[in-house]
Coordinates of C-alpha atoms in Angstrom, one line a residue:
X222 CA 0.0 0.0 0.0
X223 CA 3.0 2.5 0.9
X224 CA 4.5 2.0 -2.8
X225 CA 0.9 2.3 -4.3
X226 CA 0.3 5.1 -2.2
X227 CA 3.9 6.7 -3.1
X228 CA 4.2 7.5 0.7
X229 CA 7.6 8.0 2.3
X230 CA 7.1 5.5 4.9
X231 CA 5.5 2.2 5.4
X232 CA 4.2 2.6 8.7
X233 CA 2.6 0.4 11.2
X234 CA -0.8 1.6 9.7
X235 CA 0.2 0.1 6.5
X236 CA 0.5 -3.1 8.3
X237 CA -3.1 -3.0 9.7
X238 CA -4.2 -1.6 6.5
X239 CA -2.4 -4.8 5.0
X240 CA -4.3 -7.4 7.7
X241 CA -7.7 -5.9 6.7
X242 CA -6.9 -7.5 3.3
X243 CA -6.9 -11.3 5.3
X244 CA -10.0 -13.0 5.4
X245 CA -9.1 -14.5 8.8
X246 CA -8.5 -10.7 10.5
X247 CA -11.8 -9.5 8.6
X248 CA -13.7 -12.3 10.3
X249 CA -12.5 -11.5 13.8
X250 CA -12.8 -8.1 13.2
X251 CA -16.7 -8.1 12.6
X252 CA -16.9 -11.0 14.9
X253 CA -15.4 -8.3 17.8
X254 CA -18.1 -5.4 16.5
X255 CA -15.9 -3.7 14.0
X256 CA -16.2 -2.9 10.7
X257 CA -13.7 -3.3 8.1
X258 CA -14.6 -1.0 5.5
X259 CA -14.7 1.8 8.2
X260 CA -11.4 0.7 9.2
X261 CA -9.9 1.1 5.3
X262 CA -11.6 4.3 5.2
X263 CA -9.7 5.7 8.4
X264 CA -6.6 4.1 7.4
X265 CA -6.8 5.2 3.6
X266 CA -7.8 9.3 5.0
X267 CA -4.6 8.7 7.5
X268 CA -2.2 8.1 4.3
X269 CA -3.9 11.1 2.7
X270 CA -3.5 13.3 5.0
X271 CA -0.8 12.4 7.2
X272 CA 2.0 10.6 5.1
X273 CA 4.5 12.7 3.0
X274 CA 5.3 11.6 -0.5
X275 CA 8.1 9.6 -1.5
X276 CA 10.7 11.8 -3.4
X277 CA 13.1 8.9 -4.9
X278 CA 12.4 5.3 -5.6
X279 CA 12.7 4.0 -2.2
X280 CA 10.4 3.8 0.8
X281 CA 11.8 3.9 4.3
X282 CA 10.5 1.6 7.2
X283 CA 9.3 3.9 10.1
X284 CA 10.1 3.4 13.6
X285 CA 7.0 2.7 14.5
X286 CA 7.0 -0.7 12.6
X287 CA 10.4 -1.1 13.2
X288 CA 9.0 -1.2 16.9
X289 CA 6.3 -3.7 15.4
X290 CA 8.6 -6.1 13.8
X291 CA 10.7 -6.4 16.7
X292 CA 8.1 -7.0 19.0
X293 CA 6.3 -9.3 16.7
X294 CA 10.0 -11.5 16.8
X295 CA 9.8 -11.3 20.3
X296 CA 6.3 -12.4 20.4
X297 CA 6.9 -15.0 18.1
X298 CA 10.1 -16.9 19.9
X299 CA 8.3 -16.3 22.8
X300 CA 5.5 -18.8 21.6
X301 CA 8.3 -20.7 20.6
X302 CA 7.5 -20.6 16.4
X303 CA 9.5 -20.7 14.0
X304 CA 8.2 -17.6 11.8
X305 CA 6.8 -14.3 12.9
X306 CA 2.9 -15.0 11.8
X307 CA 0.2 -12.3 11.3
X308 CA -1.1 -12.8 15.1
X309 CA 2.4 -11.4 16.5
X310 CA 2.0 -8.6 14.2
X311 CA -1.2 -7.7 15.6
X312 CA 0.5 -7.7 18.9
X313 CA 3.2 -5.6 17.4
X314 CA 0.8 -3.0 16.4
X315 CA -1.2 -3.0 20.0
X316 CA 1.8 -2.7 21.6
X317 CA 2.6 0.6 20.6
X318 CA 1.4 3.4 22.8
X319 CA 1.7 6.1 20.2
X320 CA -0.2 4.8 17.2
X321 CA -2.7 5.9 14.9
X322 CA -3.0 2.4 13.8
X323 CA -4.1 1.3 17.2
X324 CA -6.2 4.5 17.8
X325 CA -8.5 3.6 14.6
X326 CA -8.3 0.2 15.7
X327 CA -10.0 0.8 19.0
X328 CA -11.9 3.0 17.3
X329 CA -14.0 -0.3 15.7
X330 CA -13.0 -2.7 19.2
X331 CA -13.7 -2.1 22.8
X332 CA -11.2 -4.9 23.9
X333 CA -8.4 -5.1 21.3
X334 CA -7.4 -8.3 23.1
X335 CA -10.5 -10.2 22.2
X336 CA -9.3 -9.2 18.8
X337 CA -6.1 -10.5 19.1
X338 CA -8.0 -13.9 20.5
X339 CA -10.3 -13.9 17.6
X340 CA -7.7 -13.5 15.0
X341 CA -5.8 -16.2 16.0
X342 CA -8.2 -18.2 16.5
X343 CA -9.6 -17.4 13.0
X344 CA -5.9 -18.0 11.8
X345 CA -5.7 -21.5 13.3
X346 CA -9.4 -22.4 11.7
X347 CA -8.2 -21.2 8.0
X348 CA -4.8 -23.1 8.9
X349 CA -7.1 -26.6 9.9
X350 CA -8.8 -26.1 6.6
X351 CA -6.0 -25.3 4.5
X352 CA -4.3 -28.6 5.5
X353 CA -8.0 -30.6 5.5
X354 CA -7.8 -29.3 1.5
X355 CA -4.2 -30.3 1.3
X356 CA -4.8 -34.2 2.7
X357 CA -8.0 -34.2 0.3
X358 CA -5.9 -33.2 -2.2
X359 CA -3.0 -35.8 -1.4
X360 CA -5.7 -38.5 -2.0
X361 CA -6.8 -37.3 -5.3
X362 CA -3.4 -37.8 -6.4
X363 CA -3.0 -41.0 -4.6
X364 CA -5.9 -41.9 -6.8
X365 CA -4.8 -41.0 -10.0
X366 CA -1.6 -42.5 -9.3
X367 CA -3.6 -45.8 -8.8
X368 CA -5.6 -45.6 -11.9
X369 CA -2.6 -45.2 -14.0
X370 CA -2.1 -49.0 -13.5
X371 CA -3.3 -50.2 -16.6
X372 CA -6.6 -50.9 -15.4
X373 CA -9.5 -48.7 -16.6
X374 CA -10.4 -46.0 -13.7
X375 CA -14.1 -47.0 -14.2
X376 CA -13.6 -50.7 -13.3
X377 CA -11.8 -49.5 -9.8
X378 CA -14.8 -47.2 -8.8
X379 CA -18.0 -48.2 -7.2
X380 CA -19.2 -44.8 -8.5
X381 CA -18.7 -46.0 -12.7
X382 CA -22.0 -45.6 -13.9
X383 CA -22.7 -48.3 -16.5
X384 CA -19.8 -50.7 -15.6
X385 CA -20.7 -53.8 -13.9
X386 CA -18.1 -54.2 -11.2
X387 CA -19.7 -58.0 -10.7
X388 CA -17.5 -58.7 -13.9
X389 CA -14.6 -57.4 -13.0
X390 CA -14.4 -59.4 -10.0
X391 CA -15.8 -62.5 -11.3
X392 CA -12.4 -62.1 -14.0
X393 CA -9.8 -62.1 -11.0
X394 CA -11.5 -64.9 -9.0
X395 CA -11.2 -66.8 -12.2
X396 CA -7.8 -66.1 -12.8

């Protein structure tokens, strides 16, 4: 958003900006009373009005998510993880005391740490669903590895429409 926006600075409210994109954060977000749209709006007039334009090519990390990624590392070897995940940025942001990300956050939350509950908990359920997909997935091309046999993919299913399976069988018990 900071490039898009030519701003100077990616700042922490480019960050939240950035979780209001995941569907996980958007879900905890409503499911804690806020409103995500209202939340872009704030955040989009903040990088209107407050944010200076970037003069050469590069954009510069404030201090302010400086702060955020540190605390988000700390957060994150805390929990003993391997990689910083979107929850410990979360954290990052609420743990700043001078913030107009967390100021238009509790804007659209009364307890910012029922957020923080909700996202993650939102996080884990995408993550559970995401590997459910991948092990259905796994078995799809277990399958198709199996039909590649030699033997026609109808004769193995119980679902081949038109095939009597009775023959099939009848073949390898005579065999």
């Amino acid at each position: 958003k900071a490039g898009m926006e030519q701003n100077e600075y990616m700042t922490p409210e480019h960050m939240l900006y950035a979780l209001c994109k995941e569907i996980p954060f958007q879900r905890a977000l409503s499911d804690c009373g806020g409103q995500v749209e209202r939340l872009e709006q704030s955040l989009n007039q903040f990088f209107k009005s407050h944010l200076p334009r970037k003069i050469g090519d590069e954009i510069a990390v404030s201090n302010g998510t400086q702060s955020v990624f540190e605390c988000a590392v700390r957060q994150a070897i805390a929990s003993g993880r391997d990689e910083v995940e979107m929850t410990h940025i979360l954290k990052g942001i609420m743990d700043l005391e001078e913030s107009f990300a967390l100021y238009y956050l509790s804007l659209e939350v009364e307890d910012p740490v029922s957020l923080l509950a909700a996202f993650g908990q939102e996080l884990a359920e995408a993550k559970r669903k995401k590997q459910e997909r991948s092990l259905w997935e796994d078995e799809e091309n277990e399958e198709e590895e199996d039909e590649g046999d030699g033997l026609d993919a109808s004769w193995t299913s119980a679902e081949a429409p038109g095939r009597n399976w009775k023959t099939y069988v009848t073949c390898l018990n005579d065999t």
